[in-house]
Short mmCIF file of the N, C-alpha and C atoms (twelve columns), coordinates in Angstrom:
data_MODEL
# 
_entry.id   MODEL 
# 
loop_
_atom_site.group_PDB 
_atom_site.id 
_atom_site.type_symbol 
_atom_site.label_atom_id 
_atom_site.label_alt_id 
_atom_site.label_comp_id 
_atom_site.label_asym_id 
_atom_site.label_seq_id 
_atom_site.Cartn_x 
_atom_site.Cartn_y 
_atom_site.Cartn_z 
_atom_site.pdbx_PDB_model_num 
ATOM 1   N N  . UNK A 1  248.958 -25.760 280.279 1 
ATOM 2   C CA . UNK A 1  248.389 -27.005 279.814 1 
ATOM 3   C C  . UNK A 1  247.264 -26.696 278.826 1 
ATOM 4   N N  . UNK A 2  247.120 -27.502 277.811 1 
ATOM 5   C CA . UNK A 2  246.084 -27.321 276.799 1 
ATOM 6   C C  . UNK A 2  244.930 -28.279 277.069 1 
ATOM 7   N N  . UNK A 3  243.739 -27.839 276.667 1 
ATOM 8   C CA . UNK A 3  242.528 -28.631 276.868 1 
ATOM 9   C C  . UNK A 3  241.754 -28.731 275.561 1 
ATOM 10  N N  . UNK A 4  241.173 -29.900 275.354 1 
ATOM 11  C CA . UNK A 4  240.300 -30.116 274.199 1 
ATOM 12  C C  . UNK A 4  238.903 -30.390 274.743 1 
ATOM 13  N N  . UNK A 5  237.939 -29.612 274.274 1 
ATOM 14  C CA . UNK A 5  236.554 -29.762 274.713 1 
ATOM 15  C C  . UNK A 5  235.726 -30.226 273.521 1 
ATOM 16  N N  . UNK A 6  234.997 -31.289 273.735 1 
ATOM 17  C CA . UNK A 6  234.068 -31.800 272.731 1 
ATOM 18  C C  . UNK A 6  232.670 -31.640 273.295 1 
ATOM 19  N N  . UNK A 7  231.822 -30.913 272.568 1 
ATOM 20  C CA . UNK A 7  230.467 -30.632 273.050 1 
ATOM 21  C C  . UNK A 7  229.480 -31.042 271.967 1 
ATOM 22  N N  . UNK A 8  228.733 -32.091 272.244 1 
ATOM 23  C CA . UNK A 8  227.783 -32.635 271.276 1 
ATOM 24  C C  . UNK A 8  226.401 -32.001 271.450 1 
ATOM 25  N N  . UNK A 9  225.604 -32.075 270.413 1 
ATOM 26  C CA . UNK A 9  224.216 -31.603 270.461 1 
ATOM 27  C C  . UNK A 9  223.363 -32.606 271.225 1 
ATOM 28  N N  . UNK A 10 223.614 -33.890 270.978 1 
ATOM 29  C CA . UNK A 10 222.961 -34.968 271.720 1 
ATOM 30  C C  . UNK A 10 223.907 -36.160 271.746 1 
ATOM 31  N N  . UNK A 11 223.492 -37.240 272.343 1 
ATOM 32  C CA . UNK A 11 224.393 -38.380 272.511 1 
ATOM 33  C C  . UNK A 11 224.763 -39.063 271.197 1 
ATOM 34  N N  . UNK A 12 224.014 -38.826 270.138 1 
ATOM 35  C CA . UNK A 12 224.294 -39.452 268.843 1 
ATOM 36  C C  . UNK A 12 224.912 -38.484 267.830 1 
ATOM 37  N N  . UNK A 13 225.347 -37.330 268.275 1 
ATOM 38  C CA . UNK A 13 225.914 -36.307 267.398 1 
ATOM 39  C C  . UNK A 13 227.194 -36.818 266.745 1 
ATOM 40  N N  . UNK A 14 227.235 -36.818 265.412 1 
ATOM 41  C CA . UNK A 14 228.418 -37.289 264.690 1 
ATOM 42  C C  . UNK A 14 229.413 -36.170 264.388 1 
ATOM 43  N N  . UNK A 15 228.980 -34.926 264.564 1 
ATOM 44  C CA . UNK A 15 229.858 -33.787 264.313 1 
ATOM 45  C C  . UNK A 15 229.763 -32.791 265.479 1 
ATOM 46  N N  . UNK A 16 230.299 -33.179 266.633 1 
ATOM 47  C CA . UNK A 16 230.222 -32.265 267.782 1 
ATOM 48  C C  . UNK A 16 231.156 -31.075 267.606 1 
ATOM 49  N N  . UNK A 17 230.911 -30.037 268.379 1 
ATOM 50  C CA . UNK A 17 231.790 -28.874 268.397 1 
ATOM 51  C C  . UNK A 17 233.055 -29.276 269.143 1 
ATOM 52  N N  . UNK A 18 234.214 -29.013 268.542 1 
ATOM 53  C CA . UNK A 18 235.490 -29.325 269.179 1 
ATOM 54  C C  . UNK A 18 236.289 -28.037 269.276 1 
ATOM 55  N N  . UNK A 19 236.692 -27.698 270.498 1 
ATOM 56  C CA . UNK A 19 237.462 -26.481 270.747 1 
ATOM 57  C C  . UNK A 19 238.690 -26.841 271.569 1 
ATOM 58  N N  . UNK A 20 239.769 -26.094 271.355 1 
ATOM 59  C CA . UNK A 20 240.955 -26.256 272.192 1 
ATOM 60  C C  . UNK A 20 241.230 -24.936 272.908 1 
ATOM 61  N N  . UNK A 21 241.737 -25.064 274.128 1 
ATOM 62  C CA . UNK A 21 242.002 -23.905 274.964 1 
ATOM 63  C C  . UNK A 21 243.372 -24.048 275.612 1 
ATOM 64  N N  . UNK A 22 244.036 -22.918 275.778 1 
ATOM 65  C CA . UNK A 22 245.333 -22.899 276.443 1 
ATOM 66  C C  . UNK A 22 245.188 -22.840 277.957 1 
ATOM 67  N N  . UNK A 23 244.124 -22.202 278.422 1 
ATOM 68  C CA . UNK A 23 243.934 -21.995 279.851 1 
ATOM 69  C C  . UNK A 23 242.676 -22.685 280.352 1 
ATOM 70  N N  . UNK A 24 242.769 -23.183 281.570 1 
ATOM 71  C CA . UNK A 24 241.630 -23.831 282.214 1 
ATOM 72  C C  . UNK A 24 240.478 -22.844 282.377 1 
ATOM 73  N N  . UNK A 25 240.806 -21.626 282.746 1 
ATOM 74  C CA . UNK A 25 239.791 -20.587 282.958 1 
ATOM 75  C C  . UNK A 25 239.009 -20.318 281.662 1 
ATOM 76  N N  . UNK A 26 239.719 -20.184 280.541 1 
ATOM 77  C CA . UNK A 26 239.051 -19.961 279.246 1 
ATOM 78  C C  . UNK A 26 238.089 -21.093 278.920 1 
ATOM 79  N N  . UNK A 27 238.563 -22.318 279.163 1 
ATOM 80  C CA . UNK A 27 237.750 -23.499 278.871 1 
ATOM 81  C C  . UNK A 27 236.477 -23.478 279.710 1 
ATOM 82  N N  . UNK A 28 236.595 -23.223 281.013 1 
ATOM 83  C CA . UNK A 28 235.422 -23.188 281.881 1 
ATOM 84  C C  . UNK A 28 234.437 -22.094 281.472 1 
ATOM 85  N N  . UNK A 29 234.962 -20.935 281.130 1 
ATOM 86  C CA . UNK A 29 234.105 -19.822 280.707 1 
ATOM 87  C C  . UNK A 29 233.336 -20.164 279.442 1 
ATOM 88  N N  . UNK A 30 234.017 -20.783 278.469 1 
ATOM 89  C CA . UNK A 30 233.348 -21.135 277.221 1 
ATOM 90  C C  . UNK A 30 232.269 -22.180 277.466 1 
ATOM 91  N N  . UNK A 31 232.579 -23.207 278.248 1 
ATOM 92  C CA . UNK A 31 231.597 -24.253 278.537 1 
ATOM 93  C C  . UNK A 31 230.377 -23.651 279.227 1 
ATOM 94  N N  . UNK A 32 230.622 -22.846 280.241 1 
ATOM 95  C CA . UNK A 32 229.516 -22.236 280.983 1 
ATOM 96  C C  . UNK A 32 228.638 -21.380 280.059 1 
ATOM 97  N N  . UNK A 33 229.258 -20.550 279.238 1 
ATOM 98  C CA . UNK A 33 228.460 -19.675 278.366 1 
ATOM 99  C C  . UNK A 33 227.723 -20.473 277.293 1 
ATOM 100 N N  . UNK A 34 228.336 -21.523 276.776 1 
ATOM 101 C CA . UNK A 34 227.684 -22.339 275.748 1 
ATOM 102 C C  . UNK A 34 226.511 -23.123 276.336 1 
ATOM 103 N N  . UNK A 35 226.685 -23.684 277.527 1 
ATOM 104 C CA . UNK A 35 225.584 -24.385 278.201 1 
ATOM 105 C C  . UNK A 35 224.449 -23.408 278.467 1 
ATOM 106 N N  . UNK A 36 224.789 -22.240 278.976 1 
ATOM 107 C CA . UNK A 36 223.775 -21.224 279.257 1 
ATOM 108 C C  . UNK A 36 223.043 -20.811 277.977 1 
ATOM 109 N N  . UNK A 37 223.773 -20.651 276.883 1 
ATOM 110 C CA . UNK A 37 223.165 -20.263 275.613 1 
ATOM 111 C C  . UNK A 37 222.177 -21.318 275.123 1 
ATOM 112 N N  . UNK A 38 222.572 -22.584 275.205 1 
ATOM 113 C CA . UNK A 38 221.706 -23.669 274.738 1 
ATOM 114 C C  . UNK A 38 220.459 -23.818 275.605 1 
ATOM 115 N N  . UNK A 39 220.622 -23.693 276.908 1 
ATOM 116 C CA . UNK A 39 219.472 -23.793 277.808 1 
ATOM 117 C C  . UNK A 39 218.539 -22.609 277.591 1 
ATOM 118 N N  . UNK A 40 219.101 -21.430 277.452 1 
ATOM 119 C CA . UNK A 40 218.297 -20.237 277.208 1 
ATOM 120 C C  . UNK A 40 217.474 -20.383 275.934 1 
ATOM 121 N N  . UNK A 41 218.072 -20.933 274.903 1 
ATOM 122 C CA . UNK A 41 217.353 -21.166 273.648 1 
ATOM 123 C C  . UNK A 41 216.166 -22.102 273.878 1 
ATOM 124 N N  . UNK A 42 216.398 -23.198 274.596 1 
ATOM 125 C CA . UNK A 42 215.320 -24.167 274.871 1 
ATOM 126 C C  . UNK A 42 214.194 -23.535 275.675 1 
ATOM 127 N N  . UNK A 43 214.557 -22.756 276.679 1 
ATOM 128 C CA . UNK A 43 213.547 -22.120 277.527 1 
ATOM 129 C C  . UNK A 43 212.737 -21.108 276.727 1 
ATOM 130 N N  . UNK A 44 213.407 -20.305 275.913 1 
ATOM 131 C CA . UNK A 44 212.708 -19.283 275.138 1 
ATOM 132 C C  . UNK A 44 211.783 -19.871 274.077 1 
ATOM 133 N N  . UNK A 45 212.124 -21.050 273.555 1 
ATOM 134 C CA . UNK A 45 211.314 -21.653 272.495 1 
ATOM 135 C C  . UNK A 45 210.367 -22.730 273.005 1 
ATOM 136 N N  . UNK A 46 210.295 -22.886 274.314 1 
ATOM 137 C CA . UNK A 46 209.378 -23.847 274.908 1 
ATOM 138 C C  . UNK A 46 208.004 -23.186 275.061 1 
ATOM 139 N N  . UNK A 47 206.942 -23.826 274.558 1 
ATOM 140 C CA . UNK A 47 205.617 -23.204 274.659 1 
ATOM 141 C C  . UNK A 47 205.051 -23.224 276.086 1 
ATOM 142 N N  . UNK A 48 205.684 -23.986 276.972 1 
ATOM 143 C CA . UNK A 48 205.210 -24.102 278.348 1 
ATOM 144 C C  . UNK A 48 206.198 -23.453 279.306 1 
ATOM 145 N N  . UNK A 49 205.708 -23.117 280.465 1 
ATOM 146 C CA . UNK A 49 206.555 -22.558 281.498 1 
ATOM 147 C C  . UNK A 49 207.497 -23.644 282.023 1 
ATOM 148 N N  . UNK A 50 208.781 -23.322 282.138 1 
ATOM 149 C CA . UNK A 50 209.780 -24.275 282.604 1 
ATOM 150 C C  . UNK A 50 210.017 -24.023 284.096 1 
ATOM 151 N N  . UNK A 51 209.795 -25.062 284.907 1 
ATOM 152 C CA . UNK A 51 210.011 -24.892 286.345 1 
ATOM 153 C C  . UNK A 51 211.470 -25.220 286.705 1 
ATOM 154 N N  . UNK A 52 211.815 -25.018 287.952 1 
ATOM 155 C CA . UNK A 52 213.199 -25.189 288.390 1 
ATOM 156 C C  . UNK A 52 213.683 -26.625 288.223 1 
ATOM 157 N N  . UNK A 53 212.821 -27.594 288.480 1 
ATOM 158 C CA . UNK A 53 213.208 -29.003 288.322 1 
ATOM 159 C C  . UNK A 53 213.574 -29.307 286.871 1 
ATOM 160 N N  . UNK A 54 212.761 -28.826 285.937 1 
ATOM 161 C CA . UNK A 54 213.047 -29.033 284.509 1 
ATOM 162 C C  . UNK A 54 214.326 -28.306 284.097 1 
ATOM 163 N N  . UNK A 55 214.519 -27.127 284.638 1 
ATOM 164 C CA . UNK A 55 215.733 -26.371 284.339 1 
ATOM 165 C C  . UNK A 55 216.971 -27.115 284.842 1 
ATOM 166 N N  . UNK A 56 216.877 -27.681 286.029 1 
ATOM 167 C CA . UNK A 56 217.984 -28.474 286.577 1 
ATOM 168 C C  . UNK A 56 218.268 -29.705 285.722 1 
ATOM 169 N N  . UNK A 57 217.215 -30.349 285.239 1 
ATOM 170 C CA . UNK A 57 217.393 -31.514 284.367 1 
ATOM 171 C C  . UNK A 57 218.038 -31.130 283.036 1 
ATOM 172 N N  . UNK A 58 217.620 -29.994 282.483 1 
ATOM 173 C CA . UNK A 58 218.225 -29.520 281.229 1 
ATOM 174 C C  . UNK A 58 219.708 -29.215 281.430 1 
ATOM 175 N N  . UNK A 59 220.017 -28.596 282.548 1 
ATOM 176 C CA . UNK A 59 221.414 -28.253 282.845 1 
ATOM 177 C C  . UNK A 59 222.244 -29.520 282.983 1 
ATOM 178 N N  . UNK A 60 221.739 -30.493 283.710 1 
ATOM 179 C CA . UNK A 60 222.447 -31.762 283.876 1 
ATOM 180 C C  . UNK A 60 222.653 -32.446 282.532 1 
ATOM 181 N N  . UNK A 61 221.620 -32.430 281.699 1 
ATOM 182 C CA . UNK A 61 221.702 -33.040 280.360 1 
ATOM 183 C C  . UNK A 61 222.789 -32.363 279.521 1 
ATOM 184 N N  . UNK A 62 222.806 -31.035 279.524 1 
ATOM 185 C CA . UNK A 62 223.788 -30.300 278.728 1 
ATOM 186 C C  . UNK A 62 225.223 -30.580 279.195 1 
ATOM 187 N N  . UNK A 63 225.436 -30.555 280.498 1 
ATOM 188 C CA . UNK A 63 226.791 -30.815 281.001 1 
ATOM 189 C C  . UNK A 63 227.230 -32.257 280.747 1 
ATOM 190 N N  . UNK A 64 226.285 -33.167 280.626 1 
ATOM 191 C CA . UNK A 64 226.652 -34.562 280.335 1 
ATOM 192 C C  . UNK A 64 227.155 -34.723 278.901 1 
ATOM 193 N N  . UNK A 65 226.884 -33.756 278.038 1 
ATOM 194 C CA . UNK A 65 227.315 -33.811 276.635 1 
ATOM 195 C C  . UNK A 65 228.706 -33.220 276.420 1 
ATOM 196 N N  . UNK A 66 229.303 -32.688 277.488 1 
ATOM 197 C CA . UNK A 66 230.626 -32.067 277.401 1 
ATOM 198 C C  . UNK A 66 231.686 -33.084 277.788 1 
ATOM 199 N N  . UNK A 67 232.735 -33.189 276.968 1 
ATOM 200 C CA . UNK A 67 233.863 -34.057 277.276 1 
ATOM 201 C C  . UNK A 67 235.146 -33.214 277.241 1 
ATOM 202 N N  . UNK A 68 235.934 -33.307 278.295 1 
ATOM 203 C CA . UNK A 68 237.161 -32.519 278.405 1 
ATOM 204 C C  . UNK A 68 238.350 -33.458 278.418 1 
ATOM 205 N N  . UNK A 69 239.368 -33.117 277.600 1 
ATOM 206 C CA . UNK A 69 240.603 -33.894 277.564 1 
ATOM 207 C C  . UNK A 69 241.788 -32.952 277.750 1 
ATOM 208 N N  . UNK A 70 242.787 -33.404 278.495 1 
ATOM 209 C CA . UNK A 70 244.019 -32.635 278.615 1 
ATOM 210 C C  . UNK A 70 244.946 -33.058 277.476 1 
ATOM 211 N N  . UNK A 71 245.541 -32.090 276.827 1 
ATOM 212 C CA . UNK A 71 246.452 -32.386 275.706 1 
ATOM 213 C C  . UNK A 71 247.888 -32.304 276.159 1 
# 
């Protein structure tokens, strides 16, 4: 089965990243690594210390921007 993943920068993104995958495993791995990459960037460029609650909120926010469709 094929999957189409749309991952926006924010809720108003007009040009989100769109990827297609043949395997469910590939799709999950890409989503996980991309979410981790984006969160890591935010944490590294934040002038303040990020606590676990903020990290959880960032993670929830990032995963809410992912849309998965079966093709």
